[in-house]
């Protein structure tokens, strides 16, 4: 479960603008991870874990000036939870346990908001690291 952000930056020839190809993806675990064990050839048994995921993804391309900031928003997703509560011991009694327990579902909506700050970094223009210089002198 979580968020994956694929980014492909392309720097313009004059080094003033950056074209970003973005693909944010939200993955949510639908069912618990199932485990399968199989025998491959004459070797030892191999165990696989196969989760069932729900994925939501979007592709976008933007052009940003060097040093600019991008706000990426609009991906919404709902999260459902099953809730149960009650008075200990009393909720487990047949017939009357109904009066001492409560079951329900809660749905919450979430928005994904990502801030990206872009800056062109040219390796030859970076300040030298003093630790690297001492290694060169050895």
PDB file of C-alpha atoms in Angstrom:
ATOM      1  CA  UNK A   1       0.000   0.000   0.000  1.00  0.00           C
ATOM      2  CA  UNK A   2       1.161   3.506  -0.651  1.00  0.00           C
ATOM      3  CA  UNK A   3       1.974   6.110  -3.241  1.00  0.00           C
ATOM      4  CA  UNK A   4       4.437   5.718  -6.107  1.00  0.00           C
ATOM      5  CA  UNK A   5       5.569   8.765  -8.079  1.00  0.00           C
ATOM      6  CA  UNK A   6       7.277   8.093 -11.404  1.00  0.00           C
ATOM      7  CA  UNK A   7       9.058  11.193 -12.726  1.00  0.00           C
ATOM      8  CA  UNK A   8      10.836  11.680 -16.044  1.00  0.00           C
ATOM      9  CA  UNK A   9      12.511  15.111 -16.233  1.00  0.00           C
ATOM     10  CA  UNK A  10      13.628  16.613 -19.547  1.00  0.00           C
ATOM     11  CA  UNK A  11      15.760  19.786 -19.417  1.00  0.00           C
ATOM     12  CA  UNK A  12      15.348  22.311 -22.249  1.00  0.00           C
ATOM     13  CA  UNK A  13      18.382  23.111 -24.411  1.00  0.00           C
ATOM     14  CA  UNK A  14      18.706  26.609 -22.876  1.00  0.00           C
ATOM     15  CA  UNK A  15      18.499  25.142 -19.324  1.00  0.00           C
ATOM     16  CA  UNK A  16      15.642  27.436 -18.332  1.00  0.00           C
ATOM     17  CA  UNK A  17      12.728  25.000 -18.338  1.00  0.00           C
ATOM     18  CA  UNK A  18      12.073  21.431 -17.247  1.00  0.00           C
ATOM     19  CA  UNK A  19       9.430  19.222 -18.818  1.00  0.00           C
ATOM     20  CA  UNK A  20       8.156  16.696 -16.294  1.00  0.00           C
ATOM     21  CA  UNK A  21       6.321  13.552 -17.284  1.00  0.00           C
ATOM     22  CA  UNK A  22       4.578  12.492 -14.065  1.00  0.00           C
ATOM     23  CA  UNK A  23       2.680   9.362 -13.128  1.00  0.00           C
ATOM     24  CA  UNK A  24       1.414   9.282  -9.541  1.00  0.00           C
ATOM     25  CA  UNK A  25      -0.056   5.915  -8.530  1.00  0.00           C
ATOM     26  CA  UNK A  26      -1.999   5.032  -5.385  1.00  0.00           C
ATOM     27  CA  UNK A  27      -2.075   1.331  -4.472  1.00  0.00           C
ATOM     28  CA  UNK A  28      -4.507   0.003  -1.868  1.00  0.00           C
ATOM     29  CA  UNK A  29      -4.531  -3.518  -0.444  1.00  0.00           C
ATOM     30  CA  UNK A  30      -7.937  -5.089  -1.147  1.00  0.00           C
ATOM     31  CA  UNK A  31      -7.516  -8.531   0.413  1.00  0.00           C
ATOM     32  CA  UNK A  32      -4.899  -9.939   2.762  1.00  0.00           C
ATOM     33  CA  UNK A  33      -1.823 -11.458   1.194  1.00  0.00           C
ATOM     34  CA  UNK A  34      -2.425 -15.039   0.091  1.00  0.00           C
ATOM     35  CA  UNK A  35       0.482 -17.463   0.262  1.00  0.00           C
ATOM     36  CA  UNK A  36       1.078 -20.247  -2.252  1.00  0.00           C
ATOM     37  CA  UNK A  37       3.752 -22.924  -2.065  1.00  0.00           C
ATOM     38  CA  UNK A  38       4.863 -24.823  -5.152  1.00  0.00           C
ATOM     39  CA  UNK A  39       7.611 -27.207  -6.171  1.00  0.00           C
ATOM     40  CA  UNK A  40       9.819 -26.029  -9.049  1.00  0.00           C
ATOM     41  CA  UNK A  41      11.735 -28.922 -10.564  1.00  0.00           C
ATOM     42  CA  UNK A  42      13.738 -31.022  -8.140  1.00  0.00           C
ATOM     43  CA  UNK A  43      14.658 -28.088  -5.879  1.00  0.00           C
ATOM     44  CA  UNK A  44      13.140 -27.013  -2.623  1.00  0.00           C
ATOM     45  CA  UNK A  45       9.603 -25.666  -2.347  1.00  0.00           C
ATOM     46  CA  UNK A  46       9.110 -22.020  -3.277  1.00  0.00           C
ATOM     47  CA  UNK A  47       6.596 -19.789  -1.491  1.00  0.00           C
ATOM     48  CA  UNK A  48       4.822 -16.925  -3.286  1.00  0.00           C
ATOM     49  CA  UNK A  49       2.815 -14.133  -1.688  1.00  0.00           C
ATOM     50  CA  UNK A  50       0.168 -12.596  -3.939  1.00  0.00           C
ATOM     51  CA  UNK A  51      -1.636  -9.509  -2.646  1.00  0.00           C
ATOM     52  CA  UNK A  52      -4.750  -8.201  -4.363  1.00  0.00           C
ATOM     53  CA  UNK A  53      -4.258  -4.490  -5.009  1.00  0.00           C
ATOM     54  CA  UNK A  54      -6.444  -1.721  -6.346  1.00  0.00           C
ATOM     55  CA  UNK A  55      -4.417   0.815  -8.312  1.00  0.00           C
ATOM     56  CA  UNK A  56      -5.358   4.335  -9.296  1.00  0.00           C
ATOM     57  CA  UNK A  57      -2.971   6.180 -11.610  1.00  0.00           C
ATOM     58  CA  UNK A  58      -2.874   9.298 -13.754  1.00  0.00           C
ATOM     59  CA  UNK A  59      -0.397  10.541 -16.368  1.00  0.00           C
ATOM     60  CA  UNK A  60       0.397  14.198 -16.899  1.00  0.00           C
ATOM     61  CA  UNK A  61       3.065  16.345 -18.539  1.00  0.00           C
ATOM     62  CA  UNK A  62       3.965  19.850 -17.357  1.00  0.00           C
ATOM     63  CA  UNK A  63       6.592  22.464 -18.208  1.00  0.00           C
ATOM     64  CA  UNK A  64       8.074  24.320 -15.223  1.00  0.00           C
ATOM     65  CA  UNK A  65      10.754  27.018 -15.101  1.00  0.00           C
ATOM     66  CA  UNK A  66      13.992  26.178 -13.290  1.00  0.00           C
ATOM     67  CA  UNK A  67      13.454  26.664  -9.539  1.00  0.00           C
ATOM     68  CA  UNK A  68       9.663  26.518  -9.881  1.00  0.00           C
ATOM     69  CA  UNK A  69       7.190  24.615  -7.724  1.00  0.00           C
ATOM     70  CA  UNK A  70       4.349  22.388  -8.906  1.00  0.00           C
ATOM     71  CA  UNK A  71       1.220  21.466  -6.953  1.00  0.00           C
ATOM     72  CA  UNK A  72      -0.214  18.166  -8.133  1.00  0.00           C
ATOM     73  CA  UNK A  73      -3.675  17.398  -6.743  1.00  0.00           C
ATOM     74  CA  UNK A  74      -7.004  15.883  -7.678  1.00  0.00           C
ATOM     75  CA  UNK A  75      -6.489  12.202  -6.906  1.00  0.00           C
ATOM     76  CA  UNK A  76      -9.233  11.255  -4.484  1.00  0.00           C
ATOM     77  CA  UNK A  77      -9.856   7.884  -2.941  1.00  0.00           C
ATOM     78  CA  UNK A  78     -12.190   6.452  -0.331  1.00  0.00           C
ATOM     79  CA  UNK A  79     -11.134   4.302   2.574  1.00  0.00           C
ATOM     80  CA  UNK A  80     -13.683   2.003   4.205  1.00  0.00           C
ATOM     81  CA  UNK A  81     -13.292   0.533   7.660  1.00  0.00           C
ATOM     82  CA  UNK A  82     -15.449  -1.993   9.475  1.00  0.00           C
ATOM     83  CA  UNK A  83     -15.968  -1.084  13.105  1.00  0.00           C
ATOM     84  CA  UNK A  84     -17.260  -3.210  15.943  1.00  0.00           C
ATOM     85  CA  UNK A  85     -17.444  -2.311  19.598  1.00  0.00           C
ATOM     86  CA  UNK A  86     -19.296  -3.369  22.690  1.00  0.00           C
ATOM     87  CA  UNK A  87     -19.233  -4.162  26.365  1.00  0.00           C
ATOM     88  CA  UNK A  88     -16.734  -6.950  27.042  1.00  0.00           C
ATOM     89  CA  UNK A  89     -18.272 -10.303  28.013  1.00  0.00           C
ATOM     90  CA  UNK A  90     -21.867  -8.995  27.654  1.00  0.00           C
ATOM     91  CA  UNK A  91     -21.593  -8.635  23.874  1.00  0.00           C
ATOM     92  CA  UNK A  92     -20.671 -12.338  23.591  1.00  0.00           C
ATOM     93  CA  UNK A  93     -23.868 -13.591  25.285  1.00  0.00           C
ATOM     94  CA  UNK A  94     -26.330 -15.116  22.782  1.00  0.00           C
ATOM     95  CA  UNK A  95     -29.618 -13.224  22.190  1.00  0.00           C
ATOM     96  CA  UNK A  96     -28.913 -10.284  24.560  1.00  0.00           C
ATOM     97  CA  UNK A  97     -25.413  -9.622  23.167  1.00  0.00           C
ATOM     98  CA  UNK A  98     -27.079  -7.592  20.408  1.00  0.00           C
ATOM     99  CA  UNK A  99     -28.029  -4.902  22.946  1.00  0.00           C
ATOM    100  CA  UNK A 100     -24.445  -4.582  24.191  1.00  0.00           C
ATOM    101  CA  UNK A 101     -22.615  -4.345  20.867  1.00  0.00           C
ATOM    102  CA  UNK A 102     -22.444  -2.145  17.818  1.00  0.00           C
ATOM    103  CA  UNK A 103     -21.233  -2.898  14.290  1.00  0.00           C
ATOM    104  CA  UNK A 104     -20.779  -0.346  11.579  1.00  0.00           C
ATOM    105  CA  UNK A 105     -18.826   0.917   8.601  1.00  0.00           C
ATOM    106  CA  UNK A 106     -16.992   4.189   8.262  1.00  0.00           C
ATOM    107  CA  UNK A 107     -15.957   5.730   4.965  1.00  0.00           C
ATOM    108  CA  UNK A 108     -13.399   8.495   4.789  1.00  0.00           C
ATOM    109  CA  UNK A 109     -12.422  10.423   1.679  1.00  0.00           C
ATOM    110  CA  UNK A 110      -8.779  11.316   1.146  1.00  0.00           C
ATOM    111  CA  UNK A 111      -7.068  13.715  -1.247  1.00  0.00           C
ATOM    112  CA  UNK A 112      -3.532  13.198  -2.472  1.00  0.00           C
ATOM    113  CA  UNK A 113      -1.580  16.455  -2.754  1.00  0.00           C
ATOM    114  CA  UNK A 114       2.034  16.472  -3.963  1.00  0.00           C
ATOM    115  CA  UNK A 115       4.366  19.489  -4.050  1.00  0.00           C
ATOM    116  CA  UNK A 116       7.361  19.273  -6.374  1.00  0.00           C
ATOM    117  CA  UNK A 117      10.186  21.814  -6.443  1.00  0.00           C
ATOM    118  CA  UNK A 118      12.372  21.485  -9.516  1.00  0.00           C
ATOM    119  CA  UNK A 119      15.920  22.717  -9.896  1.00  0.00           C
ATOM    120  CA  UNK A 120      18.459  21.991 -12.595  1.00  0.00           C
ATOM    121  CA  UNK A 121      21.702  20.705 -11.077  1.00  0.00           C
ATOM    122  CA  UNK A 122      24.808  20.613 -13.253  1.00  0.00           C
ATOM    123  CA  UNK A 123      27.438  18.273 -11.835  1.00  0.00           C
ATOM    124  CA  UNK A 124      30.441  20.280 -13.054  1.00  0.00           C
ATOM    125  CA  UNK A 125      29.129  23.435 -11.352  1.00  0.00           C
ATOM    126  CA  UNK A 126      28.773  21.869  -7.897  1.00  0.00           C
ATOM    127  CA  UNK A 127      31.168  22.892  -5.165  1.00  0.00           C
ATOM    128  CA  UNK A 128      33.788  20.221  -4.539  1.00  0.00           C
ATOM    129  CA  UNK A 129      33.399  18.106  -1.445  1.00  0.00           C
ATOM    130  CA  UNK A 130      36.428  18.584   0.889  1.00  0.00           C
ATOM    131  CA  UNK A 131      36.429  14.851   1.685  1.00  0.00           C
ATOM    132  CA  UNK A 132      36.786  14.019  -2.014  1.00  0.00           C
ATOM    133  CA  UNK A 133      39.777  16.366  -2.349  1.00  0.00           C
ATOM    134  CA  UNK A 134      41.654  14.676   0.500  1.00  0.00           C
ATOM    135  CA  UNK A 135      41.180  11.305  -1.174  1.00  0.00           C
ATOM    136  CA  UNK A 136      42.617  12.683  -4.427  1.00  0.00           C
ATOM    137  CA  UNK A 137      45.751  13.911  -2.615  1.00  0.00           C
ATOM    138  CA  UNK A 138      46.544  10.449  -1.220  1.00  0.00           C
TER     139      UNK A 138
END
